[in-house]
mmCIF file of C-alpha atoms and ligand atoms in Angstrom:
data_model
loop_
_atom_site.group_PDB
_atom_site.id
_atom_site.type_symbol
_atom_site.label_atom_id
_atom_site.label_comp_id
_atom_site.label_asym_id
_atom_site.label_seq_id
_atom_site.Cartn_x
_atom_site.Cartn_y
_atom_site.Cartn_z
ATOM 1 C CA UNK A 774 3.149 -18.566 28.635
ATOM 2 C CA UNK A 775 1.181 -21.959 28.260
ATOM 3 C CA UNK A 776 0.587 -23.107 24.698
ATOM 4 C CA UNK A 777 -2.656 -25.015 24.181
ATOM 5 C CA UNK A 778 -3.603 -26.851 20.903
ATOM 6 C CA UNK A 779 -7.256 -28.219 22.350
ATOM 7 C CA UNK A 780 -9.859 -27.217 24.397
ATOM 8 C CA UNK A 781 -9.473 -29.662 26.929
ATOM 9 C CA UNK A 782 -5.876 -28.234 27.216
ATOM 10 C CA UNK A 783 -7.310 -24.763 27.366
ATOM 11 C CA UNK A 784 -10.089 -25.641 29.850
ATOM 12 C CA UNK A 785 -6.924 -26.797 32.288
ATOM 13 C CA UNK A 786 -4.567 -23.994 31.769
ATOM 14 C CA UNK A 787 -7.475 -21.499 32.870
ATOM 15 C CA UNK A 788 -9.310 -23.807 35.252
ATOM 16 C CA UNK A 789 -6.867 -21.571 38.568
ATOM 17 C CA UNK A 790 -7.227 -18.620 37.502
ATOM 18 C CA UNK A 791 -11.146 -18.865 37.183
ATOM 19 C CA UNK A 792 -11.499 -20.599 40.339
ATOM 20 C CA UNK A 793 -9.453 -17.891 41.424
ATOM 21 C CA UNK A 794 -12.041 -14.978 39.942
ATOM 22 C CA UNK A 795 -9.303 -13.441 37.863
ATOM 23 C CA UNK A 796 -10.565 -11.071 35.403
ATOM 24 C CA UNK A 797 -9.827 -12.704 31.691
ATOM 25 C CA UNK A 798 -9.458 -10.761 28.324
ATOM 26 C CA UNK A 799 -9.412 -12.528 25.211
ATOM 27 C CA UNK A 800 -7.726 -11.250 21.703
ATOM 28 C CA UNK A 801 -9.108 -13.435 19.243
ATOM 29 C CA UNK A 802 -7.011 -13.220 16.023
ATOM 30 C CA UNK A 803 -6.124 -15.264 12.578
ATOM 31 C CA UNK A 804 -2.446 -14.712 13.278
ATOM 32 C CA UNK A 805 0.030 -13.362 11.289
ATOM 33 C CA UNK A 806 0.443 -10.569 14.322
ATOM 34 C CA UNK A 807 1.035 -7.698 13.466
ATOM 35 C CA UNK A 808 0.645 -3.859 15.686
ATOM 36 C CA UNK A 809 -2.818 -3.627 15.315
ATOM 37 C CA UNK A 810 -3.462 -7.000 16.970
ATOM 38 C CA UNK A 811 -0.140 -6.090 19.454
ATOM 39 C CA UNK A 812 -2.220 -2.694 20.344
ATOM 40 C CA UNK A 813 -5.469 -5.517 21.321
ATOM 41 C CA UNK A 814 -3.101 -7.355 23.602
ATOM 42 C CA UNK A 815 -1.462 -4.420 25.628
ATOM 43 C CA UNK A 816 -4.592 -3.211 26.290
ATOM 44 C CA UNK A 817 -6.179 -6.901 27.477
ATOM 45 C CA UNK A 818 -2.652 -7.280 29.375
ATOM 46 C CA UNK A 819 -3.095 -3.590 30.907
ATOM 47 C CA UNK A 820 -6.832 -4.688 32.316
ATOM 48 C CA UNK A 821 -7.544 -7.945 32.651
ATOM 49 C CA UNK A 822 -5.340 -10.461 35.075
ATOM 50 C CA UNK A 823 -4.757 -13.177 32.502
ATOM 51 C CA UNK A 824 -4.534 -12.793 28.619
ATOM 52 C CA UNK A 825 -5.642 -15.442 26.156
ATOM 53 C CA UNK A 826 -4.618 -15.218 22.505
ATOM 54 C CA UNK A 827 -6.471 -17.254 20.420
ATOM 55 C CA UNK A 828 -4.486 -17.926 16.790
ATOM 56 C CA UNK A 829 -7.382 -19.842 14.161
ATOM 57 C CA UNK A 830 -7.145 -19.405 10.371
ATOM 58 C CA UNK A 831 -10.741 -19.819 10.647
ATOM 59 C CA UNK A 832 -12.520 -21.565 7.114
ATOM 60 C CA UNK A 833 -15.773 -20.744 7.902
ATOM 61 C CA UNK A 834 -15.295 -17.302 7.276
ATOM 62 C CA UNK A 835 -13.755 -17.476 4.169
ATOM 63 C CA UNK A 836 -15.993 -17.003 0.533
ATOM 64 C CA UNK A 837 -12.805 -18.185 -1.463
ATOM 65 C CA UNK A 838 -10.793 -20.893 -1.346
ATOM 66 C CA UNK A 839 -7.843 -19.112 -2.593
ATOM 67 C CA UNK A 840 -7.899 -16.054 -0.356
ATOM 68 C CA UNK A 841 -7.919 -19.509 2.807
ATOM 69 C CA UNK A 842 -5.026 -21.064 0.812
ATOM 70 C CA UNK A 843 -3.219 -17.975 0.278
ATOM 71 C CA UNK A 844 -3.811 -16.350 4.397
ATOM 72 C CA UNK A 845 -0.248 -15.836 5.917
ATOM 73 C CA UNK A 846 0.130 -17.547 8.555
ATOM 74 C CA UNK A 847 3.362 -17.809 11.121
ATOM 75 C CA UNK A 848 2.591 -19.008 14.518
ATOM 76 C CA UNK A 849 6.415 -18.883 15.562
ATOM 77 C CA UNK A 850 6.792 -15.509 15.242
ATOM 78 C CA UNK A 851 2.919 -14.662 16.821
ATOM 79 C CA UNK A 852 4.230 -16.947 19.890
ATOM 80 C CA UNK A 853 7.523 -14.899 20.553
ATOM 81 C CA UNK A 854 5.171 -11.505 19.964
ATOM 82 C CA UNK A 855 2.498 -12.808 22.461
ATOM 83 C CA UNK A 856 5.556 -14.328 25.010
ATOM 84 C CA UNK A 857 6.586 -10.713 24.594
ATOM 85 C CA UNK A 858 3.530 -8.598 25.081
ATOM 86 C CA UNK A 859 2.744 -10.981 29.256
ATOM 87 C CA UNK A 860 0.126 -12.649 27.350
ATOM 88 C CA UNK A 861 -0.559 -16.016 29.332
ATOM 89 C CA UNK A 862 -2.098 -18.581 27.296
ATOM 90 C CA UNK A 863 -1.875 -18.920 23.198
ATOM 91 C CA UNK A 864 -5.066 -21.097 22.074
ATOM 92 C CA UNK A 865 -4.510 -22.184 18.888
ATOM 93 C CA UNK A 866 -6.305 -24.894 17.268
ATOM 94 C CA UNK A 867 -6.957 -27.338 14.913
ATOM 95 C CA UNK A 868 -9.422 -26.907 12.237
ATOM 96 C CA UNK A 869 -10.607 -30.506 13.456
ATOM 97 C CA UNK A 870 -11.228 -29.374 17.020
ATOM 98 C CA UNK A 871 -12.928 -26.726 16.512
ATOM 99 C CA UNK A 872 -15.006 -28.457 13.438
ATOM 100 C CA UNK A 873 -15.597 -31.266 13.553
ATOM 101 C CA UNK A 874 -16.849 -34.062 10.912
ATOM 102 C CA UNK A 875 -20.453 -33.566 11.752
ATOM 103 C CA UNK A 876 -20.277 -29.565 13.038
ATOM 104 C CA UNK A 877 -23.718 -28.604 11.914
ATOM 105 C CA UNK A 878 -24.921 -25.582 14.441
ATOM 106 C CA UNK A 879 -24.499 -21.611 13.558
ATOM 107 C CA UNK A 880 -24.501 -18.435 15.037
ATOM 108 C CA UNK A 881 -26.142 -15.912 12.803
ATOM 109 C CA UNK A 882 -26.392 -12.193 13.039
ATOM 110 C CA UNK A 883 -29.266 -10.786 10.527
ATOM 111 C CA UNK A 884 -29.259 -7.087 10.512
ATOM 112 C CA UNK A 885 -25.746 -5.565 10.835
ATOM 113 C CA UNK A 886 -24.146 -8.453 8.539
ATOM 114 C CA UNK A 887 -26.215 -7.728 6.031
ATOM 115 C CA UNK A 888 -24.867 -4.981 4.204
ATOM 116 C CA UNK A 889 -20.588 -4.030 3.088
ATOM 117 C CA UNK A 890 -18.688 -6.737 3.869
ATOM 118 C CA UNK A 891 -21.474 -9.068 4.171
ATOM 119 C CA UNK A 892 -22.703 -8.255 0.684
ATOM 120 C CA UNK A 893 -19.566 -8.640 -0.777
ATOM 121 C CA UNK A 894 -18.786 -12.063 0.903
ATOM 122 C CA UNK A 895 -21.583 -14.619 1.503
ATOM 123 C CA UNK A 896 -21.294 -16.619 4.564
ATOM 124 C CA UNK A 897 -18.506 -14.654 6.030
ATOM 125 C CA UNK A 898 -19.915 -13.246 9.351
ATOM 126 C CA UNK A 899 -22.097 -16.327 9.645
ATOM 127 C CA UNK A 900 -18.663 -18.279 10.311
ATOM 128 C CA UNK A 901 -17.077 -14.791 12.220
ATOM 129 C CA UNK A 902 -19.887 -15.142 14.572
ATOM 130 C CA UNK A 903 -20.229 -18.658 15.377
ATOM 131 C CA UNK A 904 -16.127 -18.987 15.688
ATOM 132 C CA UNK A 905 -16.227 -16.030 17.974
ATOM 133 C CA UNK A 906 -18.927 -17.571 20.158
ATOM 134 C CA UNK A 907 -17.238 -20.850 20.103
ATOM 135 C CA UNK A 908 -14.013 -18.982 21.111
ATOM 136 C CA UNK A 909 -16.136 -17.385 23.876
ATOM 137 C CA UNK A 910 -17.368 -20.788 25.169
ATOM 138 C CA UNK A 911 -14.569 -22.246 25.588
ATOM 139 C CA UNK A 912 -12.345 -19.387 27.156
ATOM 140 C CA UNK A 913 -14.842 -17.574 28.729
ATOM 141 C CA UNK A 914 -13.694 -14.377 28.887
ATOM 142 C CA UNK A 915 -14.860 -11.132 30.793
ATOM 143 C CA UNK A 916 -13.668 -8.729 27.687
ATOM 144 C CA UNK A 917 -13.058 -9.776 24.389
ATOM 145 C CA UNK A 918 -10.943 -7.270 22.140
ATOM 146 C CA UNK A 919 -11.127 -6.463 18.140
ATOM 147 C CA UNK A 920 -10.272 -3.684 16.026
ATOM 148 C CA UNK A 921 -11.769 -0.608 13.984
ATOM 149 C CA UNK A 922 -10.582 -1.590 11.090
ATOM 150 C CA UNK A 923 -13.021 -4.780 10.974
ATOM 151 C CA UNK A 924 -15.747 -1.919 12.596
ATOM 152 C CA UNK A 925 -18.573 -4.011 11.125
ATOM 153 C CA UNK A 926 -17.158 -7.752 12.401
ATOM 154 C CA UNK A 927 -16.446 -5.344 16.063
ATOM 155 C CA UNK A 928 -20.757 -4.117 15.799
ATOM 156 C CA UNK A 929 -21.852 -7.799 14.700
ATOM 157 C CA UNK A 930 -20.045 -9.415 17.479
ATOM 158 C CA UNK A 931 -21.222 -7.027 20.074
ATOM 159 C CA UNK A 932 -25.175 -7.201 18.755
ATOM 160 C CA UNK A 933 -24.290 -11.146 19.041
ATOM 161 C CA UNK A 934 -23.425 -10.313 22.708
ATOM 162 C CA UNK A 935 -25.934 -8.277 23.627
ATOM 163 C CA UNK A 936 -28.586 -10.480 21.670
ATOM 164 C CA UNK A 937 -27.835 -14.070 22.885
ATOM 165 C CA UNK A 938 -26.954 -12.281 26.604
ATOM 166 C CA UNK A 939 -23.307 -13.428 26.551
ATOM 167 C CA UNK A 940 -21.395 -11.929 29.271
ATOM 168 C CA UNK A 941 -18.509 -10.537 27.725
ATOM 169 C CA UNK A 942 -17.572 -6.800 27.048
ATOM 170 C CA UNK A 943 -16.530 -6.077 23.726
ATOM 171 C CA UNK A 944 -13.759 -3.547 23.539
ATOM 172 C CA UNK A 945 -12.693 -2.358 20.031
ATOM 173 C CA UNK A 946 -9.661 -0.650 19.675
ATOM 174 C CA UNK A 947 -8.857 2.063 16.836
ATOM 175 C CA UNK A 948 -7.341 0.890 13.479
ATOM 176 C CA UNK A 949 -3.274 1.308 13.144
ATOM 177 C CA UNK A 950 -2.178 2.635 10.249
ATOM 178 C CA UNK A 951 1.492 2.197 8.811
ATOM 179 C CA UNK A 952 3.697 5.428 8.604
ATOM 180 C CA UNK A 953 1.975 6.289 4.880
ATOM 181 C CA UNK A 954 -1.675 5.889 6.394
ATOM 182 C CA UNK A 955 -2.652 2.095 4.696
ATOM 183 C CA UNK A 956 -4.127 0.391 7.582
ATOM 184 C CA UNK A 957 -2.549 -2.385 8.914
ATOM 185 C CA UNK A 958 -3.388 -6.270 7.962
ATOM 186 C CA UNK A 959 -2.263 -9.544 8.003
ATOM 187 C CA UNK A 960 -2.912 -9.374 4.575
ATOM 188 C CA UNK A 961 -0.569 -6.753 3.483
ATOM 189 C CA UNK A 962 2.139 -8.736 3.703
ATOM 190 C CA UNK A 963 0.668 -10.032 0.191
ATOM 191 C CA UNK A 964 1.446 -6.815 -1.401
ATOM 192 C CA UNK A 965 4.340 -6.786 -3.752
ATOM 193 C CA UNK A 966 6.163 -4.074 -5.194
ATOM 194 C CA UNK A 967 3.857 -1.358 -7.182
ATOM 195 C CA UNK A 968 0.738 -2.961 -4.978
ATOM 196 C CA UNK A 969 2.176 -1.601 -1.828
ATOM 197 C CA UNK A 970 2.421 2.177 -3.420
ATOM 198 C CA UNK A 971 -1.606 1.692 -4.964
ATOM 199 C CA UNK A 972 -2.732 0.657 -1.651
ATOM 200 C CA UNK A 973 -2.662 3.886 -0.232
ATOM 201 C CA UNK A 974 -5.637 5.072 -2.636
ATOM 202 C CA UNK A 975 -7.490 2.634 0.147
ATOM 203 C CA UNK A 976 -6.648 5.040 3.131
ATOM 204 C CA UNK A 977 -6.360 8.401 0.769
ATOM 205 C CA UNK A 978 -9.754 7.736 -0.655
ATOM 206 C CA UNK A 979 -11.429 7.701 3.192
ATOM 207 C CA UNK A 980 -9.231 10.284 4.241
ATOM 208 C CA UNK A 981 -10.083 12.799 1.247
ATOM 209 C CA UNK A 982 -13.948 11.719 2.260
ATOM 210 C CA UNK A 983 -13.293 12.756 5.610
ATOM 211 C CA UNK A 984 -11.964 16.051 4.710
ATOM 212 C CA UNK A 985 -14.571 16.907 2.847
ATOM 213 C CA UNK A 986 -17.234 16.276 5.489
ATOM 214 C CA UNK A 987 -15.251 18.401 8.076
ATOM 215 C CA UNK A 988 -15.181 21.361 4.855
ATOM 216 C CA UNK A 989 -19.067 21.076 5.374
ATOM 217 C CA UNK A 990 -20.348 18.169 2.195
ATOM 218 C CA UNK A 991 -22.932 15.958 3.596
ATOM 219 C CA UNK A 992 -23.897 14.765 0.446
ATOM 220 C CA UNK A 993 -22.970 11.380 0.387
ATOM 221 C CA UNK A 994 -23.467 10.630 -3.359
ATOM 222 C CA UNK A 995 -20.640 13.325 -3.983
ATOM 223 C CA UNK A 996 -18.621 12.223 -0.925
ATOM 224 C CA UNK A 997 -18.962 8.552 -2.617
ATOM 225 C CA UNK A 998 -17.616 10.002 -6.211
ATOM 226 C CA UNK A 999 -15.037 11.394 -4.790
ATOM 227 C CA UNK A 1000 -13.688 8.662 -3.219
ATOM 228 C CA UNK A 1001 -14.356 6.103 -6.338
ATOM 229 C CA UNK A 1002 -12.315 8.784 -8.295
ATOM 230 C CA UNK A 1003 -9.206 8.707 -5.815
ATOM 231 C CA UNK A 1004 -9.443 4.661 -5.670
ATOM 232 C CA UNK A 1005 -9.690 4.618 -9.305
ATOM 233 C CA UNK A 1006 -6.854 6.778 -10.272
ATOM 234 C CA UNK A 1007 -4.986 3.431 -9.439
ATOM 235 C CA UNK A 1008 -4.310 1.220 -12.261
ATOM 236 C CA UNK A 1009 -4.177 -2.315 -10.619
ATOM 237 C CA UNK A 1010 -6.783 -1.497 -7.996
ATOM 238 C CA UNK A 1011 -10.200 -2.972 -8.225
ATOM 239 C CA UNK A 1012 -13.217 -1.723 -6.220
ATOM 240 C CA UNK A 1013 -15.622 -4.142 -3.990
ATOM 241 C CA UNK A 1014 -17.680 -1.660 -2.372
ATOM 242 C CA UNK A 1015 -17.478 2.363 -1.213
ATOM 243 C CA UNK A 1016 -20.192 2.744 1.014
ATOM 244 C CA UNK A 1017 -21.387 5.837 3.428
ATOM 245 C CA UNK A 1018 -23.298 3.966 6.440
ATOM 246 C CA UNK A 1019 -25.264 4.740 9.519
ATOM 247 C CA UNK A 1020 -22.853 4.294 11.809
ATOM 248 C CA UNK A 1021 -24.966 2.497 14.224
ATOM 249 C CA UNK A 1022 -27.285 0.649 11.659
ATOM 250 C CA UNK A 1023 -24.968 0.403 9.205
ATOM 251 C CA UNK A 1024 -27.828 1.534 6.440
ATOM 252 C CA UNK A 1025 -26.583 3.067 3.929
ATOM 253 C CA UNK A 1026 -27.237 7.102 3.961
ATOM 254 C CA UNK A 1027 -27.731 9.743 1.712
ATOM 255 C CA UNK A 1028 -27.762 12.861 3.765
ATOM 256 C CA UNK A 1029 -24.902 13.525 6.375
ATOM 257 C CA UNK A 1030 -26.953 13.887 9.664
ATOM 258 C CA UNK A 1031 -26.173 11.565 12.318
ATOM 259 C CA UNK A 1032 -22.346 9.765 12.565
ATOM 260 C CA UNK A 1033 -21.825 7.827 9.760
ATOM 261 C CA UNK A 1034 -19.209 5.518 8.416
ATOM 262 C CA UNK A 1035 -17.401 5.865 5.206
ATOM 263 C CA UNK A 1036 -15.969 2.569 4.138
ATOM 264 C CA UNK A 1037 -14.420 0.601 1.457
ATOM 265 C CA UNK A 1038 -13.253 -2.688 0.102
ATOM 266 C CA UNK A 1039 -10.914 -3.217 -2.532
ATOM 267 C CA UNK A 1040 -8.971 -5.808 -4.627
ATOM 268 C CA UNK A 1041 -5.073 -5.985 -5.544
ATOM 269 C CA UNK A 1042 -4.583 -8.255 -7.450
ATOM 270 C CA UNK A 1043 -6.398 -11.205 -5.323
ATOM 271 C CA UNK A 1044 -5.623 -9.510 -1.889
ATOM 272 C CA UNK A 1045 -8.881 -7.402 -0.515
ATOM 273 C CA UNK A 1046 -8.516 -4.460 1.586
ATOM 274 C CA UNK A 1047 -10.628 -2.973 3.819
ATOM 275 C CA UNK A 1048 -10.738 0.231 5.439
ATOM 276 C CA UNK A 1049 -12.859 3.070 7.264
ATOM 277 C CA UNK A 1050 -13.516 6.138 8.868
ATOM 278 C CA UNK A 1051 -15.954 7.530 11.126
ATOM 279 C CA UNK A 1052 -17.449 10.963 9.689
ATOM 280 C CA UNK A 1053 -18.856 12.181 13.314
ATOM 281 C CA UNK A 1054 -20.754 15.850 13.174
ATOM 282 C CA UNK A 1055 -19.680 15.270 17.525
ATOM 283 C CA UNK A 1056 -16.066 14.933 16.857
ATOM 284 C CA UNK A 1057 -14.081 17.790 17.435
ATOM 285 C CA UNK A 1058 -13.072 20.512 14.714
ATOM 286 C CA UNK A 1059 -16.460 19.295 12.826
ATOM 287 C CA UNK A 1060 -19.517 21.015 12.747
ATOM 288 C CA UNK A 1061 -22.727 19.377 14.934
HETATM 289 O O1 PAF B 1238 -10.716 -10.441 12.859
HETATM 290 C C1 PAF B 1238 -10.291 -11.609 12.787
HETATM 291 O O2 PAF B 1238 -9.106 -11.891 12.719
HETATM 292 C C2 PAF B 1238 -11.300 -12.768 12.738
HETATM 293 O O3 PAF B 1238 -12.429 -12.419 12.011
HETATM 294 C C3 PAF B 1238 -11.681 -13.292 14.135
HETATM 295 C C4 PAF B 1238 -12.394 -12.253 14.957
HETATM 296 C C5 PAF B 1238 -10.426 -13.768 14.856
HETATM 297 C C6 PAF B 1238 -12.617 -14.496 14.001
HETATM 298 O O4 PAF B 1238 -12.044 -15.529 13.266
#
């Protein structure tokens, strides 16, 4: 596994195997690996020929200060999870090289970034987008890999794709949940004590949502209740948003008739959580 810290260092570990026409998947991640990123890499191991994790705490992306300070961040253990997993190159670098003094160029998505997270946190797929097509310039990968859980970062970055013609296939892989359902995050390693036990209203709250859509409720505004009830019954848990989406658009909805997406944000303490679930009239056991 080659360990690059610049994109001059990059460019040369990669320079063979694109001469060569290998087929290249990128996981780009914040580090702090945990299985939902390991599930990205198997699968970019499984199809491509070479594997590039890239590991960047990434500023731009970040409303607070304090959430930046506070991300966890532990690139030994990522490296000997990624050495692990066959991935080939670990790009991981400095703030100043991929920013630097003078950076002054965006990539900005208008439509799908609008609403949930984007509501809730100014800025933040403004810098998701223009690090991922930074990362994309400078690896230049044939897939690119992210996760449900971040389903509207996974729909931003592909409309990016698709809208500045950027020839990389976006491949988003389903959220992984720990053993009592909260869905796993770099972030949860934040959680202390009584936090980790509340955080499960997060994944309860979507789950109860979900079950009542498959008992037949397509009203949203009583799907919506129900799950501000469930997240509220916590004591230390503090809602951002509880939204019922297009799943495509992602505009919000107030009658259940095309696949939608129930998600939320919350606060513990100063960690946020985010989750989601698709509420699909196609999906099996649900009615069309
Ligand atoms: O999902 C993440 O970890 C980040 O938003 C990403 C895609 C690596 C961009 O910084």
């Amino acid at each position: 596994m080659i360990f690059c810290r610049t994109k001059a260092e990059a460019s040369k570990a990669l320079e063979k195997p694109r001469a060569q026409a290998r087929s290249l998947g990128l996981v780009p991640t914040m580090g702090a690996l945990h299985e939902g990123h390991m599930s990205l890499v198997r699968r970019s191991v499984a199809e491509n020929d070479v594997t590039v994790v890239s590991v960047f705490v990434n500023p731009a992306q970040f409303d607070e200060s304090r959430d930046l300070e506070k991300y966890p961040q532990d690139l030994r253990q990522d490296l000997l999870l990624c050495e692990k997993a066959g991935v080939d190159v670990v790009f991981a670098p400095t703030v100043e090289e991929m920013y630097p003094e003078d950076f002054s160029t965006w990539v900005e998505e208008t439509q799908l970034s609008r609403g949930l997270c984007g509501a809730a946190r100014p800025g933040h797929f403004r810098g998701v987008t223009t690090v991922v097509a930074k990362l994309f310039n400078i690896i230049r990968p044939g897939r690119a890999y992210f996760g449900a859980k971040d389903f509207q970062q996974a729909a931003v970055v592909r409309r990016m794709t698709r809208d500045l013609d950027m020839p990389v296939e976006i491949v988003v892989m389903p959220i992984v949940r720990e053993g009592d359902g909260l869905a796993m995050s770099s972030r949860n390693s934040r959680l202390q004590g009584p936090s980790r036990e509340e955080a499960l209203v997060l994944s309860r709250a979507l789950a109860r949502a979900e079950e009542l859509y498959r008992a037949g409720q397509r009203d949203v505004g009583v799907l919506v209740r129900e799950m501000l009830d469930c997240i509220r019954s916590a004591q230390h848990v503090q809602v951002d948003y509880v939204e019922i989406v297009d799943a495509e658009s992602l505009e919000p909805l107030e009658h259940l008739n095309v696949p939608a997406l129930a998600a939320a944000a919350v606060y513990i303490g100063d960690t946020r959580l985010i989750d989601n679930r698709l509420l699909n009239p196609t999906e099996e056991g649900t009615t069309p």
